[in-house]
CSV table of C-alpha atoms in Angstrom, one decimal:
chain,number,residue,atom,x,y,z
A,75,UNK,CA,75.5,132.2,110.8
A,76,UNK,CA,76.9,129.8,113.4
A,77,UNK,CA,80.6,129.8,114.3
A,78,UNK,CA,82.5,126.5,114.9
A,79,UNK,CA,82.5,127.2,118.7
A,80,UNK,CA,78.7,127.5,118.6
A,81,UNK,CA,78.2,124.1,117.2
A,82,UNK,CA,78.4,121.3,119.8
A,83,UNK,CA,81.4,119.1,119.2
A,84,UNK,CA,83.1,121.6,116.9
A,85,UNK,CA,84.8,124.0,119.3
A,86,UNK,CA,88.5,124.1,120.1
A,87,UNK,CA,87.9,122.7,123.6
A,88,UNK,CA,86.6,119.5,122.0
A,89,UNK,CA,89.3,119.0,119.4
A,90,UNK,CA,91.1,115.6,119.5
A,91,UNK,CA,90.1,112.3,121.0
A,92,UNK,CA,87.2,112.3,123.4
A,93,UNK,CA,88.1,111.8,127.1
A,94,UNK,CA,86.4,108.3,127.2
A,95,UNK,CA,88.8,107.1,124.5
A,96,UNK,CA,91.6,107.1,127.1
A,97,UNK,CA,95.3,107.1,126.4
A,98,UNK,CA,94.9,104.8,123.4
A,99,UNK,CA,92.5,107.4,121.9
A,100,UNK,CA,95.0,110.2,122.4
A,101,UNK,CA,97.7,108.2,120.7
A,102,UNK,CA,95.4,107.3,117.8
A,103,UNK,CA,94.5,111.0,117.4
A,104,UNK,CA,98.2,112.1,117.4
A,105,UNK,CA,99.2,109.5,114.9
A,106,UNK,CA,96.5,110.6,112.5
A,107,UNK,CA,98.7,113.4,111.2
A,108,UNK,CA,101.0,110.8,109.7
A,109,UNK,CA,98.2,109.5,107.5
A,110,UNK,CA,97.1,113.0,106.6
A,111,UNK,CA,100.6,113.6,105.4
A,112,UNK,CA,100.3,110.5,103.3
A,113,UNK,CA,97.4,112.0,101.5
A,114,UNK,CA,99.4,115.1,100.8
A,115,UNK,CA,102.4,113.0,99.7
A,116,UNK,CA,100.1,111.1,97.3
A,117,UNK,CA,99.0,114.4,95.8
A,118,UNK,CA,102.6,115.4,95.3
A,119,UNK,CA,103.4,112.1,93.7
A,120,UNK,CA,100.5,112.4,91.2
A,121,UNK,CA,101.5,115.9,90.3
A,122,UNK,CA,105.1,114.7,89.7
A,123,UNK,CA,103.7,111.8,87.6
A,124,UNK,CA,101.6,114.2,85.4
A,125,UNK,CA,104.6,116.5,84.9
A,126,UNK,CA,106.9,113.6,84.0
A,127,UNK,CA,104.4,111.9,81.7
A,128,UNK,CA,103.1,114.8,79.8
A,129,UNK,CA,106.0,117.3,79.8
A,130,UNK,CA,108.9,114.9,79.6
A,131,UNK,CA,107.3,111.8,78.2
A,132,UNK,CA,108.9,109.8,81.0
A,133,UNK,CA,106.3,108.2,83.2
A,134,UNK,CA,107.2,106.3,86.3
A,135,UNK,CA,106.2,102.7,87.1
A,136,UNK,CA,105.7,103.3,90.8
A,137,UNK,CA,103.4,106.4,91.1
A,138,UNK,CA,100.0,104.9,90.8
A,139,UNK,CA,100.5,102.0,93.1
A,140,UNK,CA,102.2,104.2,95.7
A,141,UNK,CA,99.3,106.7,95.7
A,142,UNK,CA,96.8,103.9,95.9
A,143,UNK,CA,98.7,102.4,98.9
A,144,UNK,CA,99.0,105.8,100.7
A,145,UNK,CA,95.3,106.6,100.2
A,146,UNK,CA,94.4,103.1,101.2
A,147,UNK,CA,96.2,103.1,104.5
A,148,UNK,CA,94.8,106.6,105.2
A,149,UNK,CA,91.2,105.4,104.6
A,150,UNK,CA,91.8,102.3,106.8
A,151,UNK,CA,93.2,104.4,109.6
A,152,UNK,CA,90.4,106.9,109.2
A,153,UNK,CA,87.9,104.4,110.8
A,154,UNK,CA,90.1,104.1,113.9
A,155,UNK,CA,90.6,107.9,114.0
A,156,UNK,CA,86.9,108.5,113.8
A,157,UNK,CA,86.3,106.0,116.6
A,158,UNK,CA,88.8,107.8,119.0
A,159,UNK,CA,87.2,111.2,118.2
A,160,UNK,CA,83.6,109.9,118.3
A,161,UNK,CA,83.0,111.3,114.8
A,162,UNK,CA,81.5,108.3,113.0
A,163,UNK,CA,78.2,108.6,111.2
A,164,UNK,CA,75.1,107.7,113.2
A,165,UNK,CA,71.4,108.3,113.4
A,166,UNK,CA,70.5,110.1,116.6
A,167,UNK,CA,66.8,110.6,116.3
A,168,UNK,CA,66.0,108.3,119.3
A,169,UNK,CA,69.3,108.7,121.1
A,170,UNK,CA,69.0,112.5,121.5
A,171,UNK,CA,65.5,112.1,122.9
A,172,UNK,CA,66.6,109.8,125.7
A,173,UNK,CA,67.7,110.9,129.2
A,174,UNK,CA,71.4,110.9,130.2
A,175,UNK,CA,71.3,107.5,131.9
A,176,UNK,CA,69.7,105.8,128.9
A,177,UNK,CA,72.2,107.4,126.5
A,178,UNK,CA,75.1,106.2,128.7
A,179,UNK,CA,73.7,102.7,128.7
A,180,UNK,CA,73.3,102.8,124.9
A,181,UNK,CA,76.9,104.1,124.7
A,182,UNK,CA,78.1,101.0,126.5
A,183,UNK,CA,75.9,98.6,124.5
A,184,UNK,CA,76.9,100.2,121.2
A,185,UNK,CA,80.6,100.2,122.1
A,186,UNK,CA,80.4,96.5,123.0
A,187,UNK,CA,78.6,95.6,119.8
A,188,UNK,CA,81.2,97.6,117.8
A,189,UNK,CA,84.0,95.9,119.7
A,190,UNK,CA,82.6,92.4,118.9
A,191,UNK,CA,82.2,93.5,115.2
A,192,UNK,CA,85.8,94.8,115.0
A,193,UNK,CA,87.1,91.7,116.6
A,194,UNK,CA,85.3,89.5,114.1
A,195,UNK,CA,86.5,91.6,111.2
A,196,UNK,CA,90.0,91.4,112.7
A,197,UNK,CA,89.7,87.6,112.6
A,198,UNK,CA,88.6,87.8,109.0
A,199,UNK,CA,91.6,90.0,108.3
A,200,UNK,CA,93.9,87.5,110.0
A,201,UNK,CA,92.6,84.8,107.5
A,202,UNK,CA,93.5,87.2,104.7
A,203,UNK,CA,96.9,87.9,106.2
A,204,UNK,CA,97.7,84.2,106.5
A,205,UNK,CA,97.3,83.9,102.7
A,206,UNK,CA,98.9,87.2,101.9
A,207,UNK,CA,101.9,87.0,104.2
A,208,UNK,CA,102.8,83.3,104.6
A,209,UNK,CA,103.8,80.7,102.1
A,210,UNK,CA,102.3,77.2,102.5
A,211,UNK,CA,105.6,76.0,104.1
A,212,UNK,CA,105.1,78.8,106.8
A,213,UNK,CA,107.8,81.1,105.7
A,214,UNK,CA,107.1,84.8,105.6
A,215,UNK,CA,106.6,86.4,102.2
A,216,UNK,CA,104.3,89.3,101.5
A,217,UNK,CA,101.9,89.2,98.6
A,218,UNK,CA,103.0,91.4,95.7
A,219,UNK,CA,101.0,93.4,93.2
A,220,UNK,CA,102.1,91.5,90.1
A,221,UNK,CA,102.7,94.7,88.1
A,222,UNK,CA,106.0,95.7,86.4
A,223,UNK,CA,107.2,97.3,89.6
A,224,UNK,CA,105.7,94.5,91.8
A,225,UNK,CA,105.7,96.1,95.3
A,226,UNK,CA,104.5,94.3,98.4
A,227,UNK,CA,101.7,96.9,98.9
A,228,UNK,CA,98.8,94.4,98.8
A,229,UNK,CA,100.3,92.3,101.6
A,230,UNK,CA,101.2,95.4,103.6
A,231,UNK,CA,97.6,96.7,103.3
A,232,UNK,CA,96.2,93.4,104.6
A,233,UNK,CA,98.6,93.4,107.5
A,234,UNK,CA,97.8,97.0,108.3
A,235,UNK,CA,94.0,96.3,108.1
A,236,UNK,CA,94.5,93.5,110.7
A,237,UNK,CA,96.4,95.8,113.0
A,238,UNK,CA,93.9,98.6,112.8
A,239,UNK,CA,90.9,96.3,113.4
A,240,UNK,CA,92.6,94.8,116.4
A,241,UNK,CA,93.4,98.2,117.9
A,242,UNK,CA,89.8,99.3,117.0
A,243,UNK,CA,88.4,96.4,119.0
A,244,UNK,CA,90.6,97.5,122.0
A,245,UNK,CA,89.5,101.1,121.5
A,246,UNK,CA,85.8,100.1,121.6
A,247,UNK,CA,86.4,98.1,124.8
A,248,UNK,CA,88.1,101.1,126.4
A,249,UNK,CA,85.1,103.3,125.4
A,250,UNK,CA,82.6,100.7,126.8
A,251,UNK,CA,84.5,100.5,130.1
A,252,UNK,CA,84.7,104.3,130.4
A,253,UNK,CA,81.1,104.8,129.5
A,254,UNK,CA,80.1,102.2,132.1
A,255,UNK,CA,82.2,104.1,134.7
A,256,UNK,CA,80.1,107.1,134.0
A,257,UNK,CA,81.7,108.8,131.1
A,258,UNK,CA,80.1,111.9,129.8
A,259,UNK,CA,77.2,111.1,127.5
A,260,UNK,CA,74.9,113.3,125.5
A,261,UNK,CA,77.4,116.2,125.2
A,262,UNK,CA,76.0,117.0,121.8
A,263,UNK,CA,78.7,115.0,120.0
A,264,UNK,CA,76.3,112.3,119.0
């Protein structure tokens, strides 16, 4: 049976953001605990809702939308978090067979393609934010859910998605630059 320290990329020395992610990656990694706490908070809110609804026949109007919002921001942030830790899903059949210099070149190319994709998705998110956060007269007003409670969660999610995609594009640029400078490739993390 293998122990976590025997599996490449799973030992305690490799916990956290990869070195090529730079300072931005370390910040992204540290902030991840906030969104993990949001998942735990959503669980507590749902337990509270079950108790209130079925034991006291007094359901809330805010529990479901709040848990959806908390889980949504955690999932959105998860993409950025995986980028900083180099933990996203990929097929490595060809990559692992290549020599170090070819892997490093592929890391640069892949990071640049991902940066361009993230930037394009950020632009698409900006188009959504324009409709979700601004009235036709230009004044700021976040889109609301339309439920009985009517929170601004839909608008906040769209603004958060824009921010995360913009930071993700910058993170991929940092990765590309650091890989081009000779960052460590082929450490078994891919």
